XYZ file of N, CA, C and O in Angstrom:
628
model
N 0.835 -1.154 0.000
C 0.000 0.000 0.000
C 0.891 1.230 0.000
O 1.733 1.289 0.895
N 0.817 2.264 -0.919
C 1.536 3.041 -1.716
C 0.692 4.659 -0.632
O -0.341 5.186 -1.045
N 1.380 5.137 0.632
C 0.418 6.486 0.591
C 0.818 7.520 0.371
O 1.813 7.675 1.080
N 0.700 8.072 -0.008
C 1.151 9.610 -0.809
C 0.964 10.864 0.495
O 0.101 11.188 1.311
N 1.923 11.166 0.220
C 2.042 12.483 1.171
C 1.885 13.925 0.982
O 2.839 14.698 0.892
N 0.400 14.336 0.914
C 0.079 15.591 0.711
C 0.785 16.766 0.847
O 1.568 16.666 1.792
N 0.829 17.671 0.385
C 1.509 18.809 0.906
C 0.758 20.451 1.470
O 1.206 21.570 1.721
N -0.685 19.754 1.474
C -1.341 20.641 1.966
C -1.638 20.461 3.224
O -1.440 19.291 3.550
N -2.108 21.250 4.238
C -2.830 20.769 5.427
C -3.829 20.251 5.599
O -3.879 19.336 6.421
N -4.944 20.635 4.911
C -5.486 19.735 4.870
C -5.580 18.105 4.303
O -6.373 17.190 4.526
N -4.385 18.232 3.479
C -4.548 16.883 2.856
C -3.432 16.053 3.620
O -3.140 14.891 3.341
N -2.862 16.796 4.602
C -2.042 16.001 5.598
C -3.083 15.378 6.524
O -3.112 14.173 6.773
N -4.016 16.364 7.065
C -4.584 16.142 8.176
C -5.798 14.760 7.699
O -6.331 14.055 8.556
N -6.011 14.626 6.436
C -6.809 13.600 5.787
C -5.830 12.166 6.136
O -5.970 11.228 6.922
N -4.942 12.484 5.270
C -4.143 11.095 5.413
C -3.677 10.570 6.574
O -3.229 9.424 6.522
N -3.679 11.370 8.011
C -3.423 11.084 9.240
C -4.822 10.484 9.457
O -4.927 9.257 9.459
N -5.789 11.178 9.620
C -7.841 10.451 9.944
C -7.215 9.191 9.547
O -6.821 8.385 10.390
N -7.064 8.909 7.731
C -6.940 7.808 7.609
C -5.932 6.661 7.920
O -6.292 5.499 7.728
N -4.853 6.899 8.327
C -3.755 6.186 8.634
C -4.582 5.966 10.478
O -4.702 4.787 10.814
N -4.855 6.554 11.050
C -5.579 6.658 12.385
C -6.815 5.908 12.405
O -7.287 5.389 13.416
N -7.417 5.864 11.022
C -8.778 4.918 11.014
C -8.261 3.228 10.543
O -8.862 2.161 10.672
N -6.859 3.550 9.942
C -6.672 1.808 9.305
C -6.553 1.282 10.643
O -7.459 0.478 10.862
N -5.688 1.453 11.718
C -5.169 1.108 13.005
C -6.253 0.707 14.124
O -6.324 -0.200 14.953
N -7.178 1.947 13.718
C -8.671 1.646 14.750
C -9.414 0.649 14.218
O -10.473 0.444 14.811
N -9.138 -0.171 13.091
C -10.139 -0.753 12.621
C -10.548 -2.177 13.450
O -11.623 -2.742 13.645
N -8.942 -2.512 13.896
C -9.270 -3.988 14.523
C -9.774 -3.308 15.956
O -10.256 -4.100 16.766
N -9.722 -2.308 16.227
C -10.014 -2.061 18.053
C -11.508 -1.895 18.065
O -12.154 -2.497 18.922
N -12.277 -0.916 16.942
C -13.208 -1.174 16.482
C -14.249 -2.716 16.177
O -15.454 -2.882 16.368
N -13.385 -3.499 15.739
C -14.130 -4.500 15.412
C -14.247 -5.056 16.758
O -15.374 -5.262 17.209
N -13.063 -5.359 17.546
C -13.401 -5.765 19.085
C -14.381 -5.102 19.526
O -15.089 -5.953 20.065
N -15.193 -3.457 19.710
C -15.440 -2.995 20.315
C -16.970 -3.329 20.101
O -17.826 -3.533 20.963
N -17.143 -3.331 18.089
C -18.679 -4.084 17.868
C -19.063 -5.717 18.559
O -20.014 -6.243 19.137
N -18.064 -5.997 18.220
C -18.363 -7.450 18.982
C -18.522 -7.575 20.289
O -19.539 -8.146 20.682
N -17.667 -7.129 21.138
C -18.585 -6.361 23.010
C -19.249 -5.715 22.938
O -19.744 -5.277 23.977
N -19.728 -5.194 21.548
C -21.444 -4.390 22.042
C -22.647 -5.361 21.257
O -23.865 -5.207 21.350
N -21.917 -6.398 20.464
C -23.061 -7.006 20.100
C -23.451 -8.326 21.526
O -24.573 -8.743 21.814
N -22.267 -8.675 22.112
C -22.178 -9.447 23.323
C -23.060 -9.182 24.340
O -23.794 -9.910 25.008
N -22.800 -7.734 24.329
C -23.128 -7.182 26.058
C -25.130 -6.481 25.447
O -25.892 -6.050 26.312
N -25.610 -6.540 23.772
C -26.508 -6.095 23.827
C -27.588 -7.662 24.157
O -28.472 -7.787 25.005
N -27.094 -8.677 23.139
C -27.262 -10.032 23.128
C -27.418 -10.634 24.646
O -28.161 -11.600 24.814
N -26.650 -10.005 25.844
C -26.879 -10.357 27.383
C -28.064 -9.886 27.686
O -29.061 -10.513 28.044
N -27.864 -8.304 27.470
C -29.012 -7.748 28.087
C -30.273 -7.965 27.323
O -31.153 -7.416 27.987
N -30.843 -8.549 26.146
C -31.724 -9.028 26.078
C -32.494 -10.415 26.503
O -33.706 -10.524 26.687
N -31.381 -11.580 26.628
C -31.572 -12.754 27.640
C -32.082 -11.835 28.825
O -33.296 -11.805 29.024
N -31.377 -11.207 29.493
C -31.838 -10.496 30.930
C -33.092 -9.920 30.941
O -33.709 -10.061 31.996
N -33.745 -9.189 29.878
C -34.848 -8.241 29.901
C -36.010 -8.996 29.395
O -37.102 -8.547 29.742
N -36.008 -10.099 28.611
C -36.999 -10.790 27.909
C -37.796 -11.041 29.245
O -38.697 -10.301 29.642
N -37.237 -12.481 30.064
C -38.210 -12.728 31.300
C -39.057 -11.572 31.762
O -40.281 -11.460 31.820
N -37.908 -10.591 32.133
C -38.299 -9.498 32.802
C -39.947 -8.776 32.261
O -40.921 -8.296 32.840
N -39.576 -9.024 30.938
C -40.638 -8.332 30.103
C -42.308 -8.988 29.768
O -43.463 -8.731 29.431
N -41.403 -9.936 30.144
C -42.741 -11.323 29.402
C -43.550 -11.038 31.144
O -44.715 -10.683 31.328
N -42.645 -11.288 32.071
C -43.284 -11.146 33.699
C -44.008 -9.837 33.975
O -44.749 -9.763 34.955
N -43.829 -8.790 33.152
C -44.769 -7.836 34.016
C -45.483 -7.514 32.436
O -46.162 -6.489 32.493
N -45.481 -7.898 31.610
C -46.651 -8.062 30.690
C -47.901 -8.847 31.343
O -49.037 -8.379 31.417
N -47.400 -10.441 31.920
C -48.723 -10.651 32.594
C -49.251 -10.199 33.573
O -50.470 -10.240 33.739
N -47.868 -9.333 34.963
C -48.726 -8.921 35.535
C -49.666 -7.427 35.030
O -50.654 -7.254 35.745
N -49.554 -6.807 34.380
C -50.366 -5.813 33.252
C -51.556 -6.140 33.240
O -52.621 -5.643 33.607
N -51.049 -7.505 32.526
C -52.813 -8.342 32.327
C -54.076 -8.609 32.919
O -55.270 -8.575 32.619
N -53.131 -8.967 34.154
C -53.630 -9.834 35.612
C -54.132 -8.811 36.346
O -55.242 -8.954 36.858
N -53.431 -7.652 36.515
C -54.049 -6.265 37.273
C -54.382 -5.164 36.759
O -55.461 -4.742 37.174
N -53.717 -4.356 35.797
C -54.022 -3.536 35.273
C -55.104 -3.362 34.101
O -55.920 -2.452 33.953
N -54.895 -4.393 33.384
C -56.067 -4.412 32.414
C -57.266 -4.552 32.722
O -58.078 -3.828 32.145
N -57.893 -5.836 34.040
C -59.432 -5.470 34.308
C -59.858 -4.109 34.720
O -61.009 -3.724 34.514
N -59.013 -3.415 35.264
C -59.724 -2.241 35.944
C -59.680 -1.146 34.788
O -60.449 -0.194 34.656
N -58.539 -1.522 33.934
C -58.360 -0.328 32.550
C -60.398 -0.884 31.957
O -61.319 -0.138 31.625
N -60.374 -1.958 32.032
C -61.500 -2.524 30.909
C -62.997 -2.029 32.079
O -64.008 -1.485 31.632
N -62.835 -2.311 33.303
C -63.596 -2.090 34.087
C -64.250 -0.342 33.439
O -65.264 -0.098 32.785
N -63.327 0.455 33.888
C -63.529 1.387 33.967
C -64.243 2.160 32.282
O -65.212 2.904 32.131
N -63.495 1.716 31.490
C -64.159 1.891 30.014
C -65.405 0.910 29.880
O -66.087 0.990 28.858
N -65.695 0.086 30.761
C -67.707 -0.298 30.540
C -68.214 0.412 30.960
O -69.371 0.582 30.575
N -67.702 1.208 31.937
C -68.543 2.464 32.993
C -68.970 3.176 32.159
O -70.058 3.251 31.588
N -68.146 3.658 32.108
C -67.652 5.294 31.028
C -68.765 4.853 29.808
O -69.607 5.646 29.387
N -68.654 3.746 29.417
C -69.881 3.262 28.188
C -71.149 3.213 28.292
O -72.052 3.547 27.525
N -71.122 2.475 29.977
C -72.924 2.658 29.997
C -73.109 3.772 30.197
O -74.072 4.380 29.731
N -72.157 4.319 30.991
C -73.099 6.048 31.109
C -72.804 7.212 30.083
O -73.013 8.347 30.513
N -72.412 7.106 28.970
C -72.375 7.921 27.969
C -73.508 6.901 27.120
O -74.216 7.573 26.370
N -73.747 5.744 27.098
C -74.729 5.196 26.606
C -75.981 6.069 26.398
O -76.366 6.631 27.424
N -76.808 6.334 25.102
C -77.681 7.245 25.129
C -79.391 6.011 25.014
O -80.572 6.314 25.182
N -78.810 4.790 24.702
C -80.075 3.736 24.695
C -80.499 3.319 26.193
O -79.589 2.926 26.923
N -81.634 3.364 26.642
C -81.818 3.177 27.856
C -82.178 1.911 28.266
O -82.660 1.108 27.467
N -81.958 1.594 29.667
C -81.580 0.889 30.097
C -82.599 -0.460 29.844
O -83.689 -0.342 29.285
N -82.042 -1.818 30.368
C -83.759 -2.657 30.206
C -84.319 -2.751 31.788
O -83.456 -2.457 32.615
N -85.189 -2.994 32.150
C -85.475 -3.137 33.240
C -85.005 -4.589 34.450
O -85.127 -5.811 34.369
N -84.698 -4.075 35.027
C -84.584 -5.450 35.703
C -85.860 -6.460 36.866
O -85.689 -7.547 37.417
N -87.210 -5.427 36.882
C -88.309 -6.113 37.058
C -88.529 -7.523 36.536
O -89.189 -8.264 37.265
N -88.010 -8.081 35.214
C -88.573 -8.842 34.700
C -87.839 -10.514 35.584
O -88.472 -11.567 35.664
N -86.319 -10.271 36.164
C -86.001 -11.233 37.068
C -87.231 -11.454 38.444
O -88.080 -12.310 38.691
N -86.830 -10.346 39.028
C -88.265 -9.451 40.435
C -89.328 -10.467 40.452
O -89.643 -11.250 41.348
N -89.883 -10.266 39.109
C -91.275 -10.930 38.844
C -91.184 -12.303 38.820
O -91.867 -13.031 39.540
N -90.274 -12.731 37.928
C -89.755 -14.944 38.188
C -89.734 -14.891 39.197
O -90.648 -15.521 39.728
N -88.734 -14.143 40.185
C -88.653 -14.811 41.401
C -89.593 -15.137 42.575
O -89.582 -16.156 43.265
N -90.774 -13.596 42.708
C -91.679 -13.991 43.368
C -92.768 -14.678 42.962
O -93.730 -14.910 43.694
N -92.633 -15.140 41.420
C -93.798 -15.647 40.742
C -93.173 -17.379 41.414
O -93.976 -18.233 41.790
N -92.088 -17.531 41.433
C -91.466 -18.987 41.867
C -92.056 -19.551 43.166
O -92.507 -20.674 43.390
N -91.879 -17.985 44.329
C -91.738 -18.010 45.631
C -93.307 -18.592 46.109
O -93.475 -19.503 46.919
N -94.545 -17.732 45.308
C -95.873 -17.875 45.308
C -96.443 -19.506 44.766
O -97.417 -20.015 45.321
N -95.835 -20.093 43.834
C -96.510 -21.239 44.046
C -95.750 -22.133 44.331
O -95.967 -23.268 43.905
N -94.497 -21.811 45.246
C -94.049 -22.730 46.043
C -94.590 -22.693 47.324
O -94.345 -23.621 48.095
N -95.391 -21.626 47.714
C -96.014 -21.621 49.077
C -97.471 -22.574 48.849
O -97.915 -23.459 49.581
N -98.141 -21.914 47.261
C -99.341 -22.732 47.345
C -98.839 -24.233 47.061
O -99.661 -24.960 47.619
N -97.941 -24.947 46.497
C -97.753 -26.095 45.959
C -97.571 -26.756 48.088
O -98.142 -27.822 48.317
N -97.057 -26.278 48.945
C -96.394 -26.431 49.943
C -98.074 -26.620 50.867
O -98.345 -27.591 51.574
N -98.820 -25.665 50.660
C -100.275 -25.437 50.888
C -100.993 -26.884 50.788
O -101.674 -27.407 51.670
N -100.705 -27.376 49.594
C -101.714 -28.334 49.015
C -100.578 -29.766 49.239
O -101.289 -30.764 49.350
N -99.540 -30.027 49.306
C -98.439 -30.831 50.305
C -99.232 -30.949 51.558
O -100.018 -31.891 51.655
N -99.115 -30.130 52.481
C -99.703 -29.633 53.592
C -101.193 -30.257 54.012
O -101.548 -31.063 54.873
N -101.872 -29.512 53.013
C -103.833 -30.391 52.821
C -103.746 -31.879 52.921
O -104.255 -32.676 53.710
N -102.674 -32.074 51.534
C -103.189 -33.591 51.305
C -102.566 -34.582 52.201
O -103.108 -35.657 52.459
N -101.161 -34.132 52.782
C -100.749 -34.746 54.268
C -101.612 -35.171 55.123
O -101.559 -36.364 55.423
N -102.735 -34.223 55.802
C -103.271 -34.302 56.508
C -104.197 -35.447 56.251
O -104.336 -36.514 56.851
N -105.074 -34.711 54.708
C -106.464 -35.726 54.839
C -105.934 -37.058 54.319
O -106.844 -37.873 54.169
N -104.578 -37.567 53.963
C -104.043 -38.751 53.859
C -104.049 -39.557 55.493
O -104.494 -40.650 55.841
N -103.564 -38.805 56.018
C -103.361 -38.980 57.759
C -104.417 -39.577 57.966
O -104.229 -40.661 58.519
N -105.928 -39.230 57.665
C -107.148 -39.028 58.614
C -107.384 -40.315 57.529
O -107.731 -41.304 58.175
N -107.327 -40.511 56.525
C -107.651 -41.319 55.909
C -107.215 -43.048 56.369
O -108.024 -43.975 56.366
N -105.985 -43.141 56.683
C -105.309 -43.738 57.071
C -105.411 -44.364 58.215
O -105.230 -45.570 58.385
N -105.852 -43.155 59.448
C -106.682 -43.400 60.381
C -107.860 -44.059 60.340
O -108.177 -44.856 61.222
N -108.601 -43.789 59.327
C -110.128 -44.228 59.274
C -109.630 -45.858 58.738
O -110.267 -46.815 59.179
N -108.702 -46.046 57.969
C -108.361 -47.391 57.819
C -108.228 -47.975 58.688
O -109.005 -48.872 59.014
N -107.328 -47.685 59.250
C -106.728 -48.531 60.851
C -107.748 -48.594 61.515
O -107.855 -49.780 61.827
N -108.629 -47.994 61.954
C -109.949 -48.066 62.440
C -110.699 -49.180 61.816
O -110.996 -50.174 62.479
N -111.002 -49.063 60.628
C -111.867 -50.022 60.184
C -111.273 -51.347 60.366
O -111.794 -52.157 61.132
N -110.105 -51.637 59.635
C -109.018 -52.713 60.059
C -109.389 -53.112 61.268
O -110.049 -54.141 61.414
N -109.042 -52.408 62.203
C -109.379 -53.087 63.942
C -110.102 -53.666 63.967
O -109.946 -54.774 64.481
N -111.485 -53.248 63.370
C -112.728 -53.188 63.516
C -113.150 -54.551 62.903
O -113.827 -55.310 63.596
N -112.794 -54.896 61.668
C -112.469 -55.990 61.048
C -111.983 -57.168 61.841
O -112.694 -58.128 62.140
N -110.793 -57.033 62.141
C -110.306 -57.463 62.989
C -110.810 -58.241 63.974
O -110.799 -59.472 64.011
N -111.326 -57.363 64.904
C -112.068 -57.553 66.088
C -113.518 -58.435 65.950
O -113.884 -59.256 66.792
N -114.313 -58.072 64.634
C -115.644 -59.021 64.452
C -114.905 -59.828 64.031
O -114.887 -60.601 64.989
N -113.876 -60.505 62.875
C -113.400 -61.438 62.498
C -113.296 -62.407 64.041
O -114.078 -63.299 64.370
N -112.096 -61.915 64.817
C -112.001 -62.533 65.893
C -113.008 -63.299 66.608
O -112.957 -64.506 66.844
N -114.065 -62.361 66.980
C -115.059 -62.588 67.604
C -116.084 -63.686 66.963
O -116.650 -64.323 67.851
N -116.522 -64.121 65.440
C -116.799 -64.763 64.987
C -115.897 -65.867 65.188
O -116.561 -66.757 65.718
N -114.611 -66.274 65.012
C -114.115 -67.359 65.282
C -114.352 -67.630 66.551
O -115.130 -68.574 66.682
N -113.917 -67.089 67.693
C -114.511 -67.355 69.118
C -115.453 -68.379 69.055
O -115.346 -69.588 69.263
N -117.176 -67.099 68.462
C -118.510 -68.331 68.635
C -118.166 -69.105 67.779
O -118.695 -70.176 68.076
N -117.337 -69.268 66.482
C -117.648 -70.846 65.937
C -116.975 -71.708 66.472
O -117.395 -72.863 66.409
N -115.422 -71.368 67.332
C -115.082 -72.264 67.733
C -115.594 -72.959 69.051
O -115.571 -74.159 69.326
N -116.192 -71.600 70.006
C -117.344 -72.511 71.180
C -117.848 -73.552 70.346
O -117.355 -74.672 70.211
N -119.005 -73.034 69.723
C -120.218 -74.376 69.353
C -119.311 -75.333 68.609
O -119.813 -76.419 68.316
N -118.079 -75.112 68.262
C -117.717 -76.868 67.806
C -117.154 -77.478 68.917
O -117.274 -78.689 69.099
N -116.419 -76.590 69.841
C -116.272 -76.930 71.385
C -117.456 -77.546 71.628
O -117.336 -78.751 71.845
N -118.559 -77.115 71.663
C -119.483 -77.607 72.598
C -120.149 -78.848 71.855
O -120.421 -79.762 72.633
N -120.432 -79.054 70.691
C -120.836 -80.387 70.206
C -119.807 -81.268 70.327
O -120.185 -82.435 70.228
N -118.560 -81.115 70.516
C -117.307 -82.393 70.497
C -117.747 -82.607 72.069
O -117.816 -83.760 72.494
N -118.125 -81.199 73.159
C -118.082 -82.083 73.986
C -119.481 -82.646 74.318
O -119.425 -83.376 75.308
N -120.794 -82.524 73.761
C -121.765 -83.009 73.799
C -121.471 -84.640 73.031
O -121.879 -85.501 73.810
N -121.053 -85.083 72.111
C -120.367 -85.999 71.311
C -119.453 -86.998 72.505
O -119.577 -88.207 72.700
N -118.639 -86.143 73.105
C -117.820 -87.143 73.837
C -119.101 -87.310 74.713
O -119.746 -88.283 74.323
N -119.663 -86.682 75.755
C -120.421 -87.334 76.717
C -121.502 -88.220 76.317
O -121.804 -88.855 77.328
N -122.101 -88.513 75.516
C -122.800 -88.927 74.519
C -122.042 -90.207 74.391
O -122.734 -91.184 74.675
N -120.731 -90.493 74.021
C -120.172 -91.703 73.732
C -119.676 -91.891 75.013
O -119.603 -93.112 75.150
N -119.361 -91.438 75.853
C -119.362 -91.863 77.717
C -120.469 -92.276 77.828
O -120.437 -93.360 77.245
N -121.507 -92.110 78.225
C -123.051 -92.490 78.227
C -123.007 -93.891 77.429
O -123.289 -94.681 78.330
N -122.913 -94.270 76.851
C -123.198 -95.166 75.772
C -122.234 -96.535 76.201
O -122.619 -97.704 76.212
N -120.952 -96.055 76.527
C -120.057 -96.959 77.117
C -120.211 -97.308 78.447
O -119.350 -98.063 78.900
N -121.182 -96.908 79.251
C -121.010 -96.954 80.256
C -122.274 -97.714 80.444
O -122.616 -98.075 81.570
């Protein structure tokens, strides 16, 4: 490499830059390569970092960002509202014939009860003449076996 030596000042002061830039070139190239190193670190380092308070963003900041813009919507909203009577009304319409359905539970409990009663009653009752009919039939066959035996005592004797 052939460099020519100006004889102006400025064309001295050129060929020095450049004789000063051939020399910097390798210190330079070291210097890109520790900044591509040290940028290449600090992005390993900042990614987590970044990805972690993106969700927390998500997790906290965004419902109340979103919260607050439904507000702001219904009440700049110029369509009015629907009523909410129409739940009001199911519910006590539910409440009312669960009292009458509970009513008529209630009724038919009872006159089942009394009914039931009047069975058992009659049953007894049943019962009791049944009984009582076997009684007298079994006297009078009592009493002809023993009219029968004395009858054949008598006879043997």
């Amino acid at each position: 490499m052939v460099i020519e030596v100006p004889t102006t000042w400025t064309g001295r002061m050129k060929a020095r830059a450049v004789r000063t830039g051939q020399l910097m070139a390798p210190v330079a190239d070291q210097a890109r390569m520790a900044a591509a190193q040290r940028v290449e670190d600090a992005r390993y380092w900042a990614a987590p970092r970044l990805h972690s308070a993106a969700h927390g963003f998500e997790d906290q900041v965004a419902p109340k960002v979103s919260s607050m813009l439904i507000t702001a919507a219904r009440k700049i909203d110029p369509t009015p509202t629907r009523s909410r009577r129409w739940p009001t009304f199911v519910l006590l319409t539910g409440l009312a014939v669960g009292a009458v359905g509970y009513m008529f539970y209630r009724r038919n409990a009872q006159q089942w009860t009394e009914h039931m009663k009047d069975s058992a009653s009659d049953a007894s009752r049943w019962v009791s003449e049944k009984a009582d009919r076997t009684a007298e039939s079994t006297e009078r066959m009592a009493g002809r076996v023993s009219d029968k035996a004395d009858e054949a005592s008598r006879k043997m004797s």
